[in-house]
């Protein structure tokens, strides 16, 4: 399936869901308003649980597109991502200090002994600030210091550090836009040219239906060159229960750096599985 067709499908599905009639909306208006009310969000940041989800947590299975499926290119990818708030109350400028940890794995489950092909470890620490306009919560800005490596040695070792400035802006209950600017510190001997493939900036949009059952997102990461090319991730999710944060999940990846080991190899992958999402929106 081509990227153009996937993007068209995403926009068509979201258009149908977000233009549905009021009689089809499951979530009451007062509940929708409460979800983005400044008082409720401030209470969530001040008094809510210290431990929670950071990015999407997913378990998906699929194969490469445009080539014959084999045991080598058909695999499981999963991601575990959590955060821990370190401050009991807000710091200066209305910020909160967090520890972040994300682990992503490529798992060759069809091969004998089911080996893990690559594991990427991504700890970080940073400040996050909820953003408000009047009595409405409109998103979050973050300053994060991160490390990422694959824990291997010799010629298979990959690692780098980065300083990231990120923001998620909720335009309305159906639309969220996000962006992330990266200042890299590439210290891995075997991935000195990493930024050529992973880039310095990523941005995108997440759309969600009125009844919160369907979401879709597109994320573009500009590669580190002067060409108009991107690493692209397209995702679709269908909520499994009215009060659940679990979704049937489809992810399409097109580009480089899907994992650190093969950062300089092009991948076009389609996978399906389950995703568990944070309460307000996912970080990317």
PDB file of C-alpha atoms in Angstrom:
ATOM      1  CA  UNK A   1       0.000   0.000   0.000  1.00  0.00           C
ATOM      2  CA  UNK A   2       1.435   3.395  -0.961  1.00  0.00           C
ATOM      3  CA  UNK A   3       1.956   6.257   1.487  1.00  0.00           C
ATOM      4  CA  UNK A   4      -0.413   8.417  -0.581  1.00  0.00           C
ATOM      5  CA  UNK A   5      -3.201   5.870  -0.215  1.00  0.00           C
ATOM      6  CA  UNK A   6      -2.592   5.512   3.534  1.00  0.00           C
ATOM      7  CA  UNK A   7      -2.751   9.267   4.062  1.00  0.00           C
ATOM      8  CA  UNK A   8      -5.919   9.449   1.996  1.00  0.00           C
ATOM      9  CA  UNK A   9      -7.532   6.691   4.038  1.00  0.00           C
ATOM     10  CA  UNK A  10      -6.595   8.424   7.297  1.00  0.00           C
ATOM     11  CA  UNK A  11      -8.068  11.756   6.255  1.00  0.00           C
ATOM     12  CA  UNK A  12     -11.235  10.137   4.889  1.00  0.00           C
ATOM     13  CA  UNK A  13     -11.906   8.154   8.075  1.00  0.00           C
ATOM     14  CA  UNK A  14     -11.310  11.134  10.346  1.00  0.00           C
ATOM     15  CA  UNK A  15     -13.479  13.353   8.129  1.00  0.00           C
ATOM     16  CA  UNK A  16     -16.358  10.897   8.447  1.00  0.00           C
ATOM     17  CA  UNK A  17     -15.997  10.604  12.217  1.00  0.00           C
ATOM     18  CA  UNK A  18     -15.525  14.287  13.027  1.00  0.00           C
ATOM     19  CA  UNK A  19     -18.430  15.401  10.819  1.00  0.00           C
ATOM     20  CA  UNK A  20     -20.900  12.968  12.376  1.00  0.00           C
ATOM     21  CA  UNK A  21     -24.196  14.343  13.659  1.00  0.00           C
ATOM     22  CA  UNK A  22     -24.762  15.233  17.317  1.00  0.00           C
ATOM     23  CA  UNK A  23     -26.991  12.209  17.765  1.00  0.00           C
ATOM     24  CA  UNK A  24     -23.896  10.052  17.159  1.00  0.00           C
ATOM     25  CA  UNK A  25     -21.742  11.666  19.849  1.00  0.00           C
ATOM     26  CA  UNK A  26     -21.323   9.280  22.766  1.00  0.00           C
ATOM     27  CA  UNK A  27     -19.338  11.529  25.119  1.00  0.00           C
ATOM     28  CA  UNK A  28     -21.553  14.236  26.719  1.00  0.00           C
ATOM     29  CA  UNK A  29     -20.576  17.859  26.160  1.00  0.00           C
ATOM     30  CA  UNK A  30     -20.003  18.487  29.846  1.00  0.00           C
ATOM     31  CA  UNK A  31     -17.552  15.586  29.995  1.00  0.00           C
ATOM     32  CA  UNK A  32     -15.724  16.875  26.924  1.00  0.00           C
ATOM     33  CA  UNK A  33     -15.542  20.365  28.443  1.00  0.00           C
ATOM     34  CA  UNK A  34     -14.297  18.976  31.758  1.00  0.00           C
ATOM     35  CA  UNK A  35     -11.474  17.083  30.039  1.00  0.00           C
ATOM     36  CA  UNK A  36      -9.940  20.379  28.851  1.00  0.00           C
ATOM     37  CA  UNK A  37     -10.989  22.594  31.793  1.00  0.00           C
ATOM     38  CA  UNK A  38      -8.034  24.396  33.365  1.00  0.00           C
ATOM     39  CA  UNK A  39      -9.048  23.548  36.956  1.00  0.00           C
ATOM     40  CA  UNK A  40      -9.329  19.820  36.255  1.00  0.00           C
ATOM     41  CA  UNK A  41      -5.996  19.720  34.406  1.00  0.00           C
ATOM     42  CA  UNK A  42      -4.173  21.718  37.096  1.00  0.00           C
ATOM     43  CA  UNK A  43      -5.522  19.311  39.713  1.00  0.00           C
ATOM     44  CA  UNK A  44      -4.318  16.414  37.567  1.00  0.00           C
ATOM     45  CA  UNK A  45      -0.785  17.845  37.434  1.00  0.00           C
ATOM     46  CA  UNK A  46      -0.736  18.909  41.120  1.00  0.00           C
ATOM     47  CA  UNK A  47      -2.545  16.053  42.830  1.00  0.00           C
ATOM     48  CA  UNK A  48      -2.712  13.320  40.223  1.00  0.00           C
ATOM     49  CA  UNK A  49      -0.635  10.138  40.266  1.00  0.00           C
ATOM     50  CA  UNK A  50       3.138  10.575  40.167  1.00  0.00           C
ATOM     51  CA  UNK A  51       3.585   7.553  37.890  1.00  0.00           C
ATOM     52  CA  UNK A  52       1.968   7.360  34.458  1.00  0.00           C
ATOM     53  CA  UNK A  53       2.265   6.828  30.729  1.00  0.00           C
ATOM     54  CA  UNK A  54       4.537   9.017  28.606  1.00  0.00           C
ATOM     55  CA  UNK A  55       4.364   7.952  24.962  1.00  0.00           C
ATOM     56  CA  UNK A  56       2.128   5.297  23.408  1.00  0.00           C
ATOM     57  CA  UNK A  57       2.587   1.769  24.751  1.00  0.00           C
ATOM     58  CA  UNK A  58       1.990  -0.714  21.956  1.00  0.00           C
ATOM     59  CA  UNK A  59       2.505  -4.302  20.809  1.00  0.00           C
ATOM     60  CA  UNK A  60       2.230  -4.717  17.025  1.00  0.00           C
ATOM     61  CA  UNK A  61       3.024  -7.396  14.432  1.00  0.00           C
ATOM     62  CA  UNK A  62       3.654  -7.004  10.724  1.00  0.00           C
ATOM     63  CA  UNK A  63       5.983  -7.145   7.778  1.00  0.00           C
ATOM     64  CA  UNK A  64       7.890  -5.114   5.219  1.00  0.00           C
ATOM     65  CA  UNK A  65       6.024  -3.697   2.226  1.00  0.00           C
ATOM     66  CA  UNK A  66       7.297  -3.877  -1.331  1.00  0.00           C
ATOM     67  CA  UNK A  67       9.269  -7.071  -0.823  1.00  0.00           C
ATOM     68  CA  UNK A  68       8.645 -10.756  -0.145  1.00  0.00           C
ATOM     69  CA  UNK A  69       7.738 -11.487   3.470  1.00  0.00           C
ATOM     70  CA  UNK A  70      10.315 -13.607   5.301  1.00  0.00           C
ATOM     71  CA  UNK A  71      11.122 -14.619   8.866  1.00  0.00           C
ATOM     72  CA  UNK A  72      13.685 -11.813   8.912  1.00  0.00           C
ATOM     73  CA  UNK A  73      11.418  -8.937   7.865  1.00  0.00           C
ATOM     74  CA  UNK A  74       8.210 -10.115   9.592  1.00  0.00           C
ATOM     75  CA  UNK A  75       8.368  -9.329  13.274  1.00  0.00           C
ATOM     76  CA  UNK A  76       6.910  -7.786  16.403  1.00  0.00           C
ATOM     77  CA  UNK A  77       7.636  -4.225  17.448  1.00  0.00           C
ATOM     78  CA  UNK A  78       6.670  -3.073  20.909  1.00  0.00           C
ATOM     79  CA  UNK A  79       7.185   0.065  22.963  1.00  0.00           C
ATOM     80  CA  UNK A  80       6.989   0.637  26.715  1.00  0.00           C
ATOM     81  CA  UNK A  81       6.980   4.283  27.806  1.00  0.00           C
ATOM     82  CA  UNK A  82       6.458   5.676  31.321  1.00  0.00           C
ATOM     83  CA  UNK A  83       6.991   8.865  33.313  1.00  0.00           C
ATOM     84  CA  UNK A  84       7.551   9.616  36.993  1.00  0.00           C
ATOM     85  CA  UNK A  85       6.828  13.069  38.434  1.00  0.00           C
ATOM     86  CA  UNK A  86       9.602  14.045  40.848  1.00  0.00           C
ATOM     87  CA  UNK A  87       8.074  17.195  42.366  1.00  0.00           C
ATOM     88  CA  UNK A  88       5.094  17.295  44.705  1.00  0.00           C
ATOM     89  CA  UNK A  89       4.015  20.721  43.481  1.00  0.00           C
ATOM     90  CA  UNK A  90       4.875  22.958  40.574  1.00  0.00           C
ATOM     91  CA  UNK A  91       8.262  24.615  40.191  1.00  0.00           C
ATOM     92  CA  UNK A  92       8.969  28.178  38.972  1.00  0.00           C
ATOM     93  CA  UNK A  93       7.242  29.148  35.701  1.00  0.00           C
ATOM     94  CA  UNK A  94       4.547  26.567  36.414  1.00  0.00           C
ATOM     95  CA  UNK A  95       6.729  23.602  35.489  1.00  0.00           C
ATOM     96  CA  UNK A  96       7.004  20.039  36.825  1.00  0.00           C
ATOM     97  CA  UNK A  97      10.105  17.835  36.889  1.00  0.00           C
ATOM     98  CA  UNK A  98       9.812  14.351  35.407  1.00  0.00           C
ATOM     99  CA  UNK A  99      11.853  11.238  34.791  1.00  0.00           C
ATOM    100  CA  UNK A 100      11.026   9.610  31.457  1.00  0.00           C
ATOM    101  CA  UNK A 101      11.805   6.142  30.159  1.00  0.00           C
ATOM    102  CA  UNK A 102      10.972   4.601  26.801  1.00  0.00           C
ATOM    103  CA  UNK A 103      12.073   1.193  25.545  1.00  0.00           C
ATOM    104  CA  UNK A 104      11.440   0.025  21.993  1.00  0.00           C
ATOM    105  CA  UNK A 105      12.112  -3.488  20.716  1.00  0.00           C
ATOM    106  CA  UNK A 106      12.208  -5.303  17.385  1.00  0.00           C
ATOM    107  CA  UNK A 107      11.504  -8.976  18.064  1.00  0.00           C
ATOM    108  CA  UNK A 108      11.947 -11.691  15.423  1.00  0.00           C
ATOM    109  CA  UNK A 109       9.265 -14.029  16.757  1.00  0.00           C
ATOM    110  CA  UNK A 110       9.183 -16.239  13.645  1.00  0.00           C
ATOM    111  CA  UNK A 111      12.831 -17.261  13.895  1.00  0.00           C
ATOM    112  CA  UNK A 112      14.088 -20.177  15.938  1.00  0.00           C
ATOM    113  CA  UNK A 113      14.460 -19.231  19.634  1.00  0.00           C
ATOM    114  CA  UNK A 114      12.638 -15.926  18.845  1.00  0.00           C
ATOM    115  CA  UNK A 115      15.630 -13.567  19.265  1.00  0.00           C
ATOM    116  CA  UNK A 116      15.368  -9.835  19.892  1.00  0.00           C
ATOM    117  CA  UNK A 117      16.864  -8.109  16.866  1.00  0.00           C
ATOM    118  CA  UNK A 118      17.357  -4.722  18.529  1.00  0.00           C
ATOM    119  CA  UNK A 119      16.472  -3.053  21.837  1.00  0.00           C
ATOM    120  CA  UNK A 120      16.548   0.747  22.147  1.00  0.00           C
ATOM    121  CA  UNK A 121      16.777   2.276  25.637  1.00  0.00           C
ATOM    122  CA  UNK A 122      15.729   5.920  25.988  1.00  0.00           C
ATOM    123  CA  UNK A 123      15.873   7.455  29.508  1.00  0.00           C
ATOM    124  CA  UNK A 124      15.481  11.175  30.072  1.00  0.00           C
ATOM    125  CA  UNK A 125      14.808  13.929  32.581  1.00  0.00           C
ATOM    126  CA  UNK A 126      13.004  17.171  31.902  1.00  0.00           C
ATOM    127  CA  UNK A 127      10.588  19.936  32.741  1.00  0.00           C
ATOM    128  CA  UNK A 128       7.012  19.984  31.457  1.00  0.00           C
ATOM    129  CA  UNK A 129       4.636  22.931  31.621  1.00  0.00           C
ATOM    130  CA  UNK A 130       0.878  22.670  31.022  1.00  0.00           C
ATOM    131  CA  UNK A 131      -0.401  25.510  28.844  1.00  0.00           C
ATOM    132  CA  UNK A 132      -3.663  27.391  29.421  1.00  0.00           C
ATOM    133  CA  UNK A 133      -5.640  30.102  27.673  1.00  0.00           C
ATOM    134  CA  UNK A 134      -8.336  31.481  29.947  1.00  0.00           C
ATOM    135  CA  UNK A 135     -10.099  28.512  31.520  1.00  0.00           C
ATOM    136  CA  UNK A 136      -9.055  26.015  28.839  1.00  0.00           C
ATOM    137  CA  UNK A 137      -6.141  23.598  28.751  1.00  0.00           C
ATOM    138  CA  UNK A 138      -4.442  23.916  25.343  1.00  0.00           C
ATOM    139  CA  UNK A 139      -1.439  21.608  25.646  1.00  0.00           C
ATOM    140  CA  UNK A 140       2.025  21.170  27.099  1.00  0.00           C
ATOM    141  CA  UNK A 141       5.591  22.373  26.494  1.00  0.00           C
ATOM    142  CA  UNK A 142       8.648  20.379  27.548  1.00  0.00           C
ATOM    143  CA  UNK A 143      12.418  20.710  27.875  1.00  0.00           C
ATOM    144  CA  UNK A 144      14.075  17.276  28.037  1.00  0.00           C
ATOM    145  CA  UNK A 145      17.624  15.908  28.239  1.00  0.00           C
ATOM    146  CA  UNK A 146      17.717  12.382  26.787  1.00  0.00           C
ATOM    147  CA  UNK A 147      20.042   9.487  26.114  1.00  0.00           C
ATOM    148  CA  UNK A 148      19.363   6.701  23.638  1.00  0.00           C
ATOM    149  CA  UNK A 149      21.370   3.552  22.954  1.00  0.00           C
ATOM    150  CA  UNK A 150      20.874  -0.073  21.965  1.00  0.00           C
ATOM    151  CA  UNK A 151      23.075  -1.637  24.657  1.00  0.00           C
ATOM    152  CA  UNK A 152      25.253  -3.518  22.170  1.00  0.00           C
ATOM    153  CA  UNK A 153      29.041  -3.516  21.880  1.00  0.00           C
ATOM    154  CA  UNK A 154      31.639  -3.612  19.117  1.00  0.00           C
ATOM    155  CA  UNK A 155      30.493  -2.604  15.623  1.00  0.00           C
ATOM    156  CA  UNK A 156      26.811  -3.032  16.565  1.00  0.00           C
ATOM    157  CA  UNK A 157      26.880  -0.343  19.259  1.00  0.00           C
ATOM    158  CA  UNK A 158      24.680   2.725  18.680  1.00  0.00           C
ATOM    159  CA  UNK A 159      24.232   5.676  21.050  1.00  0.00           C
ATOM    160  CA  UNK A 160      23.591   9.401  21.225  1.00  0.00           C
ATOM    161  CA  UNK A 161      22.390  12.165  23.546  1.00  0.00           C
ATOM    162  CA  UNK A 162      20.057  15.019  22.805  1.00  0.00           C
ATOM    163  CA  UNK A 163      18.434  18.127  24.209  1.00  0.00           C
ATOM    164  CA  UNK A 164      14.842  18.427  23.045  1.00  0.00           C
ATOM    165  CA  UNK A 165      12.307  21.256  23.043  1.00  0.00           C
ATOM    166  CA  UNK A 166       8.802  19.888  22.453  1.00  0.00           C
ATOM    167  CA  UNK A 167       5.215  21.110  22.471  1.00  0.00           C
ATOM    168  CA  UNK A 168       1.747  19.590  22.043  1.00  0.00           C
ATOM    169  CA  UNK A 169      -1.010  22.093  21.252  1.00  0.00           C
ATOM    170  CA  UNK A 170      -4.696  21.159  21.435  1.00  0.00           C
ATOM    171  CA  UNK A 171      -6.461  23.297  18.824  1.00  0.00           C
ATOM    172  CA  UNK A 172      -9.869  21.862  19.795  1.00  0.00           C
ATOM    173  CA  UNK A 173     -11.119  18.526  21.249  1.00  0.00           C
ATOM    174  CA  UNK A 174     -10.621  16.916  17.817  1.00  0.00           C
ATOM    175  CA  UNK A 175      -7.231  18.275  16.716  1.00  0.00           C
ATOM    176  CA  UNK A 176      -3.799  18.281  18.354  1.00  0.00           C
ATOM    177  CA  UNK A 177      -0.587  19.424  16.658  1.00  0.00           C
ATOM    178  CA  UNK A 178       2.895  18.694  17.948  1.00  0.00           C
ATOM    179  CA  UNK A 179       6.514  19.547  17.246  1.00  0.00           C
ATOM    180  CA  UNK A 180       9.962  18.696  18.582  1.00  0.00           C
ATOM    181  CA  UNK A 181      13.313  20.391  17.944  1.00  0.00           C
ATOM    182  CA  UNK A 182      16.479  18.440  18.764  1.00  0.00           C
ATOM    183  CA  UNK A 183      20.014  19.580  19.624  1.00  0.00           C
ATOM    184  CA  UNK A 184      22.090  16.386  19.185  1.00  0.00           C
ATOM    185  CA  UNK A 185      25.264  15.216  20.913  1.00  0.00           C
ATOM    186  CA  UNK A 186      26.306  12.180  18.871  1.00  0.00           C
ATOM    187  CA  UNK A 187      28.978  10.262  20.781  1.00  0.00           C
ATOM    188  CA  UNK A 188      28.570   6.804  19.234  1.00  0.00           C
ATOM    189  CA  UNK A 189      31.634   5.773  17.227  1.00  0.00           C
ATOM    190  CA  UNK A 190      29.538   3.608  14.921  1.00  0.00           C
ATOM    191  CA  UNK A 191      26.781   6.148  14.199  1.00  0.00           C
ATOM    192  CA  UNK A 192      28.584   9.442  13.612  1.00  0.00           C
ATOM    193  CA  UNK A 193      26.310  10.188  10.639  1.00  0.00           C
ATOM    194  CA  UNK A 194      23.097   9.513  12.599  1.00  0.00           C
ATOM    195  CA  UNK A 195      21.621  12.992  12.114  1.00  0.00           C
ATOM    196  CA  UNK A 196      21.733  12.557   8.353  1.00  0.00           C
ATOM    197  CA  UNK A 197      18.999   9.941   8.791  1.00  0.00           C
ATOM    198  CA  UNK A 198      17.085  10.983  11.923  1.00  0.00           C
ATOM    199  CA  UNK A 199      17.049  14.772  11.507  1.00  0.00           C
ATOM    200  CA  UNK A 200      16.667  17.741  13.838  1.00  0.00           C
ATOM    201  CA  UNK A 201      12.939  18.451  13.735  1.00  0.00           C
ATOM    202  CA  UNK A 202       9.707  16.496  13.777  1.00  0.00           C
ATOM    203  CA  UNK A 203       6.116  17.627  13.648  1.00  0.00           C
ATOM    204  CA  UNK A 204       2.668  16.310  12.987  1.00  0.00           C
ATOM    205  CA  UNK A 205      -1.022  16.221  13.763  1.00  0.00           C
ATOM    206  CA  UNK A 206      -3.358  13.953  15.676  1.00  0.00           C
ATOM    207  CA  UNK A 207      -7.094  13.846  14.928  1.00  0.00           C
ATOM    208  CA  UNK A 208      -9.756  12.198  17.068  1.00  0.00           C
ATOM    209  CA  UNK A 209     -13.447  11.647  16.423  1.00  0.00           C
ATOM    210  CA  UNK A 210     -16.205  13.341  18.412  1.00  0.00           C
ATOM    211  CA  UNK A 211     -17.076  10.137  20.247  1.00  0.00           C
ATOM    212  CA  UNK A 212     -13.364   9.473  21.006  1.00  0.00           C
ATOM    213  CA  UNK A 213     -13.559   6.029  19.392  1.00  0.00           C
ATOM    214  CA  UNK A 214     -11.271   6.693  16.438  1.00  0.00           C
ATOM    215  CA  UNK A 215      -7.956   8.520  16.220  1.00  0.00           C
ATOM    216  CA  UNK A 216      -5.408   9.044  13.497  1.00  0.00           C
ATOM    217  CA  UNK A 217      -2.035  10.739  13.390  1.00  0.00           C
ATOM    218  CA  UNK A 218       0.715  11.652  10.961  1.00  0.00           C
ATOM    219  CA  UNK A 219       4.271  12.407  12.157  1.00  0.00           C
ATOM    220  CA  UNK A 220       6.986  13.723   9.839  1.00  0.00           C
ATOM    221  CA  UNK A 221      10.668  13.847  10.832  1.00  0.00           C
ATOM    222  CA  UNK A 222      12.812  15.972   8.514  1.00  0.00           C
ATOM    223  CA  UNK A 223      16.044  14.169   7.710  1.00  0.00           C
ATOM    224  CA  UNK A 224      19.318  16.051   8.160  1.00  0.00           C
ATOM    225  CA  UNK A 225      19.846  17.206   4.564  1.00  0.00           C
ATOM    226  CA  UNK A 226      18.630  19.886   2.168  1.00  0.00           C
ATOM    227  CA  UNK A 227      16.242  17.575   0.319  1.00  0.00           C
ATOM    228  CA  UNK A 228      12.478  17.510   0.862  1.00  0.00           C
ATOM    229  CA  UNK A 229      12.397  14.073   2.468  1.00  0.00           C
ATOM    230  CA  UNK A 230      11.001  12.776   5.730  1.00  0.00           C
ATOM    231  CA  UNK A 231      10.709   9.751   7.957  1.00  0.00           C
ATOM    232  CA  UNK A 232       6.940   9.251   8.096  1.00  0.00           C
ATOM    233  CA  UNK A 233       4.724   7.503  10.632  1.00  0.00           C
ATOM    234  CA  UNK A 234       0.986   7.102   9.986  1.00  0.00           C
ATOM    235  CA  UNK A 235      -1.192   5.614  12.743  1.00  0.00           C
ATOM    236  CA  UNK A 236      -4.861   4.672  13.118  1.00  0.00           C
ATOM    237  CA  UNK A 237      -6.619   3.473  16.257  1.00  0.00           C
ATOM    238  CA  UNK A 238     -10.097   2.161  17.126  1.00  0.00           C
ATOM    239  CA  UNK A 239     -11.079   2.269  20.799  1.00  0.00           C
ATOM    240  CA  UNK A 240     -11.959  -1.144  22.244  1.00  0.00           C
ATOM    241  CA  UNK A 241     -14.268   0.095  25.004  1.00  0.00           C
ATOM    242  CA  UNK A 242     -16.100   3.287  25.912  1.00  0.00           C
ATOM    243  CA  UNK A 243     -14.072   3.911  29.082  1.00  0.00           C
ATOM    244  CA  UNK A 244     -10.894   2.199  27.905  1.00  0.00           C
ATOM    245  CA  UNK A 245      -7.559   3.661  26.837  1.00  0.00           C
ATOM    246  CA  UNK A 246      -6.807   0.565  24.747  1.00  0.00           C
ATOM    247  CA  UNK A 247      -7.148   0.706  20.958  1.00  0.00           C
ATOM    248  CA  UNK A 248      -6.913  -1.639  18.011  1.00  0.00           C
ATOM    249  CA  UNK A 249      -3.889  -0.107  16.324  1.00  0.00           C
ATOM    250  CA  UNK A 250      -2.368   0.154  12.836  1.00  0.00           C
ATOM    251  CA  UNK A 251       1.057   1.728  12.280  1.00  0.00           C
ATOM    252  CA  UNK A 252       2.810   2.418   8.979  1.00  0.00           C
ATOM    253  CA  UNK A 253       6.500   3.412   9.084  1.00  0.00           C
ATOM    254  CA  UNK A 254       8.329   4.750   6.022  1.00  0.00           C
ATOM    255  CA  UNK A 255      11.916   5.981   6.234  1.00  0.00           C
ATOM    256  CA  UNK A 256      15.096   5.504   8.230  1.00  0.00           C
ATOM    257  CA  UNK A 257      15.877   5.095  11.953  1.00  0.00           C
ATOM    258  CA  UNK A 258      13.030   2.765  12.839  1.00  0.00           C
ATOM    259  CA  UNK A 259      15.570   1.232  15.212  1.00  0.00           C
ATOM    260  CA  UNK A 260      19.108   2.294  16.112  1.00  0.00           C
ATOM    261  CA  UNK A 261      20.893  -0.791  14.798  1.00  0.00           C
ATOM    262  CA  UNK A 262      19.616  -0.171  11.253  1.00  0.00           C
ATOM    263  CA  UNK A 263      19.460   3.624  11.474  1.00  0.00           C
ATOM    264  CA  UNK A 264      20.911   4.026   7.960  1.00  0.00           C
ATOM    265  CA  UNK A 265      18.708   1.388   6.279  1.00  0.00           C
ATOM    266  CA  UNK A 266      15.399   2.309   4.636  1.00  0.00           C
ATOM    267  CA  UNK A 267      12.275   0.591   5.997  1.00  0.00           C
ATOM    268  CA  UNK A 268       8.666   0.449   4.862  1.00  0.00           C
ATOM    269  CA  UNK A 269       6.698  -1.486   7.499  1.00  0.00           C
ATOM    270  CA  UNK A 270       3.005  -2.090   8.176  1.00  0.00           C
ATOM    271  CA  UNK A 271       2.024  -3.559  11.552  1.00  0.00           C
ATOM    272  CA  UNK A 272      -1.207  -4.185  13.471  1.00  0.00           C
ATOM    273  CA  UNK A 273      -1.803  -4.721  17.188  1.00  0.00           C
ATOM    274  CA  UNK A 274      -2.865  -3.040  20.420  1.00  0.00           C
ATOM    275  CA  UNK A 275      -1.918   0.366  21.838  1.00  0.00           C
ATOM    276  CA  UNK A 276      -2.456   1.844  25.333  1.00  0.00           C
ATOM    277  CA  UNK A 277      -2.525   5.638  25.325  1.00  0.00           C
ATOM    278  CA  UNK A 278      -2.028   8.435  27.911  1.00  0.00           C
ATOM    279  CA  UNK A 279      -5.094  10.295  29.184  1.00  0.00           C
ATOM    280  CA  UNK A 280      -4.923  13.616  27.291  1.00  0.00           C
ATOM    281  CA  UNK A 281      -2.633  12.988  24.334  1.00  0.00           C
ATOM    282  CA  UNK A 282       0.502  11.065  23.443  1.00  0.00           C
ATOM    283  CA  UNK A 283       3.991  12.517  23.425  1.00  0.00           C
ATOM    284  CA  UNK A 284       6.057  11.827  20.332  1.00  0.00           C
TER     285      UNK A 284
END
